[in-house]
mmCIF file of C-alpha atoms in Angstrom:
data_model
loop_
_atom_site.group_PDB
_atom_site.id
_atom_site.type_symbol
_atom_site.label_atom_id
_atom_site.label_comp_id
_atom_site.label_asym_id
_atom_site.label_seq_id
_atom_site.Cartn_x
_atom_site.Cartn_y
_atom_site.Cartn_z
ATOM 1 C CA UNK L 229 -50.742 230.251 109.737
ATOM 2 C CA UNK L 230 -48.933 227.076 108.189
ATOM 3 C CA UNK L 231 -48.794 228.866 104.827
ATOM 4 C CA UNK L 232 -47.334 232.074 106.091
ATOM 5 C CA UNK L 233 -44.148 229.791 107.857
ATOM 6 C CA UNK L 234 -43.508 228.512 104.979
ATOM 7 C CA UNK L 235 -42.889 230.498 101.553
ATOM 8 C CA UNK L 236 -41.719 228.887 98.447
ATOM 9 C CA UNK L 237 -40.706 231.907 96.259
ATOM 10 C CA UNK L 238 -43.110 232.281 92.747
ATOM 11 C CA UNK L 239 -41.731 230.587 89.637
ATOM 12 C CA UNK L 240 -40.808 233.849 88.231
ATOM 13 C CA UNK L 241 -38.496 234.394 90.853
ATOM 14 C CA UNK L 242 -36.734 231.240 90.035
ATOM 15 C CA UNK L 243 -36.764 231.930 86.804
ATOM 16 C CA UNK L 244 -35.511 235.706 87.568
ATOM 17 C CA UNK L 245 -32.636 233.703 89.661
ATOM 18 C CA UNK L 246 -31.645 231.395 86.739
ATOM 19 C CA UNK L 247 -31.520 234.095 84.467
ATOM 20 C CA UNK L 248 -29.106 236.700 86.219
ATOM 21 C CA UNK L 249 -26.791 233.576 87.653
ATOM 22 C CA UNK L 250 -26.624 232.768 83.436
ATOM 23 C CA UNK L 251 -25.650 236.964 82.627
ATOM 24 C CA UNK L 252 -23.188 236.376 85.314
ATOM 25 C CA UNK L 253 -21.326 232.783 84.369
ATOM 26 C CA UNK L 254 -20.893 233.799 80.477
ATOM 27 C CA UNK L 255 -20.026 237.591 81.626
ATOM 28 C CA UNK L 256 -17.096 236.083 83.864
ATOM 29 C CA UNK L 257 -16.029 233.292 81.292
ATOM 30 C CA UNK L 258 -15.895 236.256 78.771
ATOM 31 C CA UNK L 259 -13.569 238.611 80.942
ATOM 32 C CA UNK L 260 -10.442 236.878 79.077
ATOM 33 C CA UNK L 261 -12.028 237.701 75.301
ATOM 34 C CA UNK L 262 -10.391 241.031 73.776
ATOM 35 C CA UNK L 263 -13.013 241.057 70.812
ATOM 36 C CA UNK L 264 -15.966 239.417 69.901
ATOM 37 C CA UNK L 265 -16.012 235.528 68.069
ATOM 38 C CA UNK L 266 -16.279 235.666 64.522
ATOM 39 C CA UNK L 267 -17.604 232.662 62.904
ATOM 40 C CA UNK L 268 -16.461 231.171 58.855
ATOM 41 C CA UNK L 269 -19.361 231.994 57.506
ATOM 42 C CA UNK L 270 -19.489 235.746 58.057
ATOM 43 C CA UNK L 271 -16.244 236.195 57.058
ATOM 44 C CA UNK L 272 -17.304 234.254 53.433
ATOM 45 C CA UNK L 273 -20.790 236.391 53.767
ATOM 46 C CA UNK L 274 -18.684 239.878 54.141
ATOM 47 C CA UNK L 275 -16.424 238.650 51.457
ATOM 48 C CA UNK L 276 -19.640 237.503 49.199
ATOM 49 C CA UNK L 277 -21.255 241.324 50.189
ATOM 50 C CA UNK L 278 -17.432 243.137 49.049
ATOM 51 C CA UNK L 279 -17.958 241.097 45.170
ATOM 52 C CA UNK L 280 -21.442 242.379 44.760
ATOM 53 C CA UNK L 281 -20.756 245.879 46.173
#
């Protein structure tokens, strides 16, 4: 009877938790971002790609 009173949810429900409350924080800090972050180096790759091509 003890164990039924009290339930600690499964790890994969934490887990579950931490994951979806992660999706959420970086979806809402991303709201403000009209396209997607390009970094140096695929700007130098793309160039590198253009010279060969």
């Amino acid at each position: 009877m003890v164990d039924s009173v009290r339930r600690v949810p499964a790890p994969w429900a934490w887990l579950a938790g931490i994951v979806v409350a992660s999706f959420l924080l970086r979806a809402w800090l991303a709201r403000g971002m009209v396209a997607p972050f390009i970094m140096v180096d695929e700007l130098i790759y793309s160039e590198l790609a253009r010279s060969i091509a």
